[in-house]
Amino acid sequence: MGLRNVRELGDDILRKKSKPVKEMTPRLSALIDDMFETMYSADGVGLAAPQVGVLKRIVVMDVSGERDQPIVMINPEILETEGEQTGSEGCLSVPGKHAEVKRAQRVKVKALDRNMVPFELEGEDLLARCIQHETDHLEGIMYVDIKTGPLLDNGAEEEEEGEDGTDGPSDQ
Ligand code: NI
């Protein structure tokens, strides 16, 4: 148990494609626990295994803001997307930065839970954004590749009360 070192943009491992998980092992279970601990300690809403240097198709997320809705997705596959949203996005692997990224507004994903039991999940808004951001990580894609605006420093300029009064970008 413990915090894992988060790899940063420029590290080759973030550009590699992750491999499917075939079976749960004590080692992978410990990895998942560590990923949650690492994500929560950095105030992130999502983290993918390659971000901690493990090329496995494992994602953890919690967009609740209360740290009480942890979601594990193993071998996630997006089945459907719908609509469009444009908003600020950050990443624990690109610390201190954010940019505008266009994403689907709603997604449906299938995955395995940490007991390797299949489930489907539908998300919209931030959850949909997070699902897309994290599944991209498993393909070696970073949000900076697909951003629709300039890469900005957090805390610079007007900052980040969204028009709707929501918080600024959440790191994923
Ligand atoms: Ni990220």
PDB file of C-alpha atoms and ligand atoms in Angstrom:
ATOM      1  CA  MET A   1       0.000   0.000   0.000  1.00  0.00           C
ATOM      2  CA  GLY A   2       1.177   3.448  -0.713  1.00  0.00           C
ATOM      3  CA  LEU A   3       1.540   6.315  -3.059  1.00  0.00           C
ATOM      4  CA  ARG A   4       2.866   5.634  -6.521  1.00  0.00           C
ATOM      5  CA  ASN A   5       5.062   7.968  -8.491  1.00  0.00           C
ATOM      6  CA  VAL A   6       2.999   9.714 -11.177  1.00  0.00           C
ATOM      7  CA  ARG A   7       4.736   9.826 -14.553  1.00  0.00           C
ATOM      8  CA  GLU A   8       4.730  13.167 -16.310  1.00  0.00           C
ATOM      9  CA  LEU A   9       4.345  14.271 -19.896  1.00  0.00           C
ATOM     10  CA  GLY A  10       7.573  13.460 -21.723  1.00  0.00           C
ATOM     11  CA  ASP A  11       7.846  10.026 -20.110  1.00  0.00           C
ATOM     12  CA  ASP A  12       7.674   7.437 -22.902  1.00  0.00           C
ATOM     13  CA  ILE A  13       5.509   5.073 -20.917  1.00  0.00           C
ATOM     14  CA  LEU A  14       2.571   7.488 -21.193  1.00  0.00           C
ATOM     15  CA  ARG A  15       2.694   7.028 -24.973  1.00  0.00           C
ATOM     16  CA  LYS A  16       2.461   3.247 -24.952  1.00  0.00           C
ATOM     17  CA  LYS A  17      -0.637   1.161 -25.379  1.00  0.00           C
ATOM     18  CA  SER A  18      -1.654  -0.715 -22.238  1.00  0.00           C
ATOM     19  CA  LYS A  19      -2.392  -4.434 -22.211  1.00  0.00           C
ATOM     20  CA  PRO A  20      -5.664  -6.063 -21.195  1.00  0.00           C
ATOM     21  CA  VAL A  21      -5.885  -7.620 -17.748  1.00  0.00           C
ATOM     22  CA  LYS A  22      -6.536 -11.363 -17.932  1.00  0.00           C
ATOM     23  CA  GLU A  23      -6.903 -12.163 -14.260  1.00  0.00           C
ATOM     24  CA  MET A  24      -6.944 -10.345 -10.973  1.00  0.00           C
ATOM     25  CA  THR A  25      -3.911 -10.983  -8.810  1.00  0.00           C
ATOM     26  CA  PRO A  26      -2.938  -9.762  -5.340  1.00  0.00           C
ATOM     27  CA  ARG A  27      -0.391  -7.554  -7.030  1.00  0.00           C
ATOM     28  CA  LEU A  28      -2.952  -5.893  -9.293  1.00  0.00           C
ATOM     29  CA  SER A  29      -5.368  -5.546  -6.399  1.00  0.00           C
ATOM     30  CA  ALA A  30      -2.663  -3.711  -4.447  1.00  0.00           C
ATOM     31  CA  LEU A  31      -2.000  -1.565  -7.506  1.00  0.00           C
ATOM     32  CA  ILE A  32      -5.669  -0.535  -7.603  1.00  0.00           C
ATOM     33  CA  ASP A  33      -5.576   0.411  -3.902  1.00  0.00           C
ATOM     34  CA  ASP A  34      -2.424   2.424  -4.489  1.00  0.00           C
ATOM     35  CA  MET A  35      -3.929   4.127  -7.532  1.00  0.00           C
ATOM     36  CA  PHE A  36      -6.890   5.342  -5.443  1.00  0.00           C
ATOM     37  CA  GLU A  37      -4.576   6.528  -2.706  1.00  0.00           C
ATOM     38  CA  THR A  38      -2.390   8.332  -5.237  1.00  0.00           C
ATOM     39  CA  MET A  39      -5.353   9.897  -7.033  1.00  0.00           C
ATOM     40  CA  TYR A  40      -7.038  11.087  -3.834  1.00  0.00           C
ATOM     41  CA  SER A  41      -3.849  12.463  -2.363  1.00  0.00           C
ATOM     42  CA  ALA A  42      -3.350  14.580  -5.499  1.00  0.00           C
ATOM     43  CA  ASP A  43      -6.998  15.699  -5.534  1.00  0.00           C
ATOM     44  CA  GLY A  44      -7.533  14.030  -8.876  1.00  0.00           C
ATOM     45  CA  VAL A  45     -10.775  12.574 -10.196  1.00  0.00           C
ATOM     46  CA  GLY A  46      -9.229   9.831 -12.301  1.00  0.00           C
ATOM     47  CA  LEU A  47      -6.008   7.911 -12.790  1.00  0.00           C
ATOM     48  CA  ALA A  48      -4.951   5.286 -15.327  1.00  0.00           C
ATOM     49  CA  ALA A  49      -2.360   2.586 -14.620  1.00  0.00           C
ATOM     50  CA  PRO A  50       0.157   3.819 -17.216  1.00  0.00           C
ATOM     51  CA  GLN A  51       0.321   7.072 -15.261  1.00  0.00           C
ATOM     52  CA  VAL A  52       1.956   5.114 -12.455  1.00  0.00           C
ATOM     53  CA  GLY A  53       4.154   3.198 -14.861  1.00  0.00           C
ATOM     54  CA  VAL A  54       2.072   0.054 -15.297  1.00  0.00           C
ATOM     55  CA  LEU A  55       0.945  -0.741 -18.848  1.00  0.00           C
ATOM     56  CA  LYS A  56      -2.290  -2.491 -17.874  1.00  0.00           C
ATOM     57  CA  ARG A  57      -5.805  -1.466 -18.844  1.00  0.00           C
ATOM     58  CA  ILE A  58      -6.862  -0.345 -15.362  1.00  0.00           C
ATOM     59  CA  VAL A  59      -8.545   2.957 -14.469  1.00  0.00           C
ATOM     60  CA  VAL A  60      -9.732   4.399 -11.166  1.00  0.00           C
ATOM     61  CA  MET A  61     -12.131   7.331 -10.939  1.00  0.00           C
ATOM     62  CA  ASP A  62     -14.129   9.278  -8.392  1.00  0.00           C
ATOM     63  CA  VAL A  63     -15.860  12.420  -9.595  1.00  0.00           C
ATOM     64  CA  SER A  64     -18.061  12.784  -6.503  1.00  0.00           C
ATOM     65  CA  GLY A  65     -15.858  15.390  -4.823  1.00  0.00           C
ATOM     66  CA  GLU A  66     -16.535  13.470  -1.606  1.00  0.00           C
ATOM     67  CA  ARG A  67     -14.243  10.528  -2.213  1.00  0.00           C
ATOM     68  CA  ASP A  68     -17.163   8.223  -1.697  1.00  0.00           C
ATOM     69  CA  GLN A  69     -17.909   6.972  -5.201  1.00  0.00           C
ATOM     70  CA  PRO A  70     -14.815   5.070  -6.259  1.00  0.00           C
ATOM     71  CA  ILE A  71     -15.106   3.331  -9.625  1.00  0.00           C
ATOM     72  CA  VAL A  72     -12.655   0.777 -10.992  1.00  0.00           C
ATOM     73  CA  MET A  73     -12.702   0.014 -14.700  1.00  0.00           C
ATOM     74  CA  ILE A  74     -10.636  -2.875 -15.998  1.00  0.00           C
ATOM     75  CA  ASN A  75     -10.382  -3.340 -19.777  1.00  0.00           C
ATOM     76  CA  PRO A  76     -12.900  -0.521 -20.389  1.00  0.00           C
ATOM     77  CA  GLU A  77     -14.514  -0.172 -23.808  1.00  0.00           C
ATOM     78  CA  ILE A  78     -16.630   2.796 -24.770  1.00  0.00           C
ATOM     79  CA  LEU A  79     -19.776   1.448 -26.434  1.00  0.00           C
ATOM     80  CA  GLU A  80     -21.663   4.638 -27.262  1.00  0.00           C
ATOM     81  CA  THR A  81     -21.089   8.355 -27.230  1.00  0.00           C
ATOM     82  CA  GLU A  82     -23.603  11.145 -27.575  1.00  0.00           C
ATOM     83  CA  GLY A  83     -23.523  14.918 -27.795  1.00  0.00           C
ATOM     84  CA  GLU A  84     -20.618  17.226 -27.163  1.00  0.00           C
ATOM     85  CA  GLN A  85     -19.142  19.249 -24.293  1.00  0.00           C
ATOM     86  CA  THR A  86     -16.286  21.698 -24.259  1.00  0.00           C
ATOM     87  CA  GLY A  87     -14.553  22.421 -20.985  1.00  0.00           C
ATOM     88  CA  SER A  88     -11.349  22.721 -19.070  1.00  0.00           C
ATOM     89  CA  GLU A  89      -9.389  19.569 -18.479  1.00  0.00           C
ATOM     90  CA  GLY A  90      -6.294  18.784 -16.457  1.00  0.00           C
ATOM     91  CA  CYS A  91      -4.177  15.695 -15.890  1.00  0.00           C
ATOM     92  CA  LEU A  92      -2.037  14.533 -12.967  1.00  0.00           C
ATOM     93  CA  SER A  93       0.644  13.789 -15.565  1.00  0.00           C
ATOM     94  CA  VAL A  94       0.640  17.414 -16.728  1.00  0.00           C
ATOM     95  CA  PRO A  95       0.833  19.146 -13.349  1.00  0.00           C
ATOM     96  CA  GLY A  96      -0.225  22.743 -13.000  1.00  0.00           C
ATOM     97  CA  LYS A  97      -1.741  22.986 -16.455  1.00  0.00           C
ATOM     98  CA  HIS A  98      -5.122  22.818 -18.117  1.00  0.00           C
ATOM     99  CA  ALA A  99      -6.682  23.362 -21.508  1.00  0.00           C
ATOM    100  CA  GLU A 100     -10.029  23.310 -23.196  1.00  0.00           C
ATOM    101  CA  VAL A 101     -10.939  19.898 -24.596  1.00  0.00           C
ATOM    102  CA  LYS A 102     -13.964  18.842 -26.600  1.00  0.00           C
ATOM    103  CA  ARG A 103     -15.498  15.568 -25.483  1.00  0.00           C
ATOM    104  CA  ALA A 104     -18.720  13.649 -25.896  1.00  0.00           C
ATOM    105  CA  GLN A 105     -21.350  14.801 -23.409  1.00  0.00           C
ATOM    106  CA  ARG A 106     -22.491  11.293 -22.575  1.00  0.00           C
ATOM    107  CA  VAL A 107     -20.834   7.927 -22.866  1.00  0.00           C
ATOM    108  CA  LYS A 108     -21.717   4.341 -22.185  1.00  0.00           C
ATOM    109  CA  VAL A 109     -18.820   2.096 -21.255  1.00  0.00           C
ATOM    110  CA  LYS A 110     -18.416  -1.560 -20.426  1.00  0.00           C
ATOM    111  CA  ALA A 111     -15.662  -2.808 -18.197  1.00  0.00           C
ATOM    112  CA  LEU A 112     -14.781  -5.340 -15.520  1.00  0.00           C
ATOM    113  CA  ASP A 113     -14.839  -4.408 -11.858  1.00  0.00           C
ATOM    114  CA  ARG A 114     -12.022  -5.352  -9.504  1.00  0.00           C
ATOM    115  CA  ASN A 115     -13.555  -8.793  -9.062  1.00  0.00           C
ATOM    116  CA  MET A 116     -13.431  -9.160 -12.853  1.00  0.00           C
ATOM    117  CA  VAL A 117     -17.224  -9.001 -13.029  1.00  0.00           C
ATOM    118  CA  PRO A 118     -18.523  -7.212 -16.141  1.00  0.00           C
ATOM    119  CA  PHE A 119     -20.612  -4.075 -15.750  1.00  0.00           C
ATOM    120  CA  GLU A 120     -21.854  -1.190 -17.840  1.00  0.00           C
ATOM    121  CA  LEU A 121     -21.775   2.432 -16.809  1.00  0.00           C
ATOM    122  CA  GLU A 122     -23.359   5.500 -18.330  1.00  0.00           C
ATOM    123  CA  GLY A 123     -21.947   8.888 -17.515  1.00  0.00           C
ATOM    124  CA  GLU A 124     -22.437  12.465 -18.551  1.00  0.00           C
ATOM    125  CA  ASP A 125     -20.696  15.763 -17.852  1.00  0.00           C
ATOM    126  CA  LEU A 126     -17.563  15.297 -15.738  1.00  0.00           C
ATOM    127  CA  LEU A 127     -17.953  11.524 -15.456  1.00  0.00           C
ATOM    128  CA  ALA A 128     -18.221  11.217 -19.245  1.00  0.00           C
ATOM    129  CA  ARG A 129     -15.190  13.471 -19.632  1.00  0.00           C
ATOM    130  CA  CYS A 130     -13.230  11.417 -17.129  1.00  0.00           C
ATOM    131  CA  ILE A 131     -14.128   8.093 -18.779  1.00  0.00           C
ATOM    132  CA  GLN A 132     -12.920   9.419 -22.140  1.00  0.00           C
ATOM    133  CA  HIS A 133      -9.761  10.965 -20.676  1.00  0.00           C
ATOM    134  CA  GLU A 134      -8.801   7.766 -18.845  1.00  0.00           C
ATOM    135  CA  THR A 135      -9.543   5.377 -21.708  1.00  0.00           C
ATOM    136  CA  ASP A 136      -7.371   7.629 -23.892  1.00  0.00           C
ATOM    137  CA  HIS A 137      -4.498   7.097 -21.435  1.00  0.00           C
ATOM    138  CA  LEU A 138      -4.731   3.349 -22.096  1.00  0.00           C
ATOM    139  CA  GLU A 139      -4.069   4.098 -25.776  1.00  0.00           C
ATOM    140  CA  GLY A 140      -1.166   6.434 -25.043  1.00  0.00           C
ATOM    141  CA  ILE A 141      -3.232   9.521 -25.868  1.00  0.00           C
ATOM    142  CA  MET A 142      -2.889  12.633 -23.698  1.00  0.00           C
ATOM    143  CA  TYR A 143      -5.387  15.475 -23.573  1.00  0.00           C
ATOM    144  CA  VAL A 144      -2.712  17.854 -24.822  1.00  0.00           C
ATOM    145  CA  ASP A 145      -2.889  15.959 -28.142  1.00  0.00           C
ATOM    146  CA  ILE A 146      -6.547  16.774 -28.669  1.00  0.00           C
ATOM    147  CA  LYS A 147      -6.991  20.063 -26.828  1.00  0.00           C
ATOM    148  CA  THR A 148      -8.975  22.738 -28.588  1.00  0.00           C
ATOM    149  CA  GLY A 149      -7.360  25.702 -26.856  1.00  0.00           C
ATOM    150  CA  PRO A 150      -3.920  26.700 -25.579  1.00  0.00           C
ATOM    151  CA  LEU A 151      -2.242  24.928 -22.672  1.00  0.00           C
ATOM    152  CA  LEU A 152      -2.659  27.295 -19.721  1.00  0.00           C
ATOM    153  CA  ASP A 153      -1.088  27.525 -16.279  1.00  0.00           C
ATOM    154  CA  ASN A 154      -3.445  26.861 -13.406  1.00  0.00           C
ATOM    155  CA  GLY A 155      -3.944  29.906 -11.260  1.00  0.00           C
ATOM    156  CA  ALA A 156      -2.987  32.304 -14.019  1.00  0.00           C
ATOM    157  CA  GLU A 157      -5.488  34.821 -15.401  1.00  0.00           C
ATOM    158  CA  GLU A 158      -9.082  35.113 -14.397  1.00  0.00           C
ATOM    159  CA  GLU A 159      -9.321  31.516 -13.233  1.00  0.00           C
ATOM    160  CA  GLU A 160     -11.611  29.098 -13.328  1.00  0.00           C
ATOM    161  CA  GLU A 161     -14.949  29.675 -11.803  1.00  0.00           C
ATOM    162  CA  GLY A 162     -16.701  28.188 -14.794  1.00  0.00           C
ATOM    163  CA  GLU A 163     -19.584  30.212 -16.215  1.00  0.00           C
ATOM    164  CA  ASP A 164     -21.868  27.972 -14.275  1.00  0.00           C
ATOM    165  CA  GLY A 165     -20.016  28.531 -11.002  1.00  0.00           C
ATOM    166  CA  THR A 166     -18.434  25.106 -10.989  1.00  0.00           C
ATOM    167  CA  ASP A 167     -14.864  24.527 -10.000  1.00  0.00           C
ATOM    168  CA  GLY A 168     -11.997  24.713 -12.411  1.00  0.00           C
ATOM    169  CA  PRO A 169     -10.473  21.786 -14.210  1.00  0.00           C
ATOM    170  CA  SER A 170     -10.169  18.514 -12.367  1.00  0.00           C
ATOM    171  CA  ASP A 171      -7.009  16.546 -12.835  1.00  0.00           C
ATOM    172  CA  GLN A 172      -7.450  13.151 -14.346  1.00  0.00           C
TER     173      GLN A 172
HETATM  174 NI    NI B   1      -4.731  12.184 -17.221  1.00  0.00          NI
END
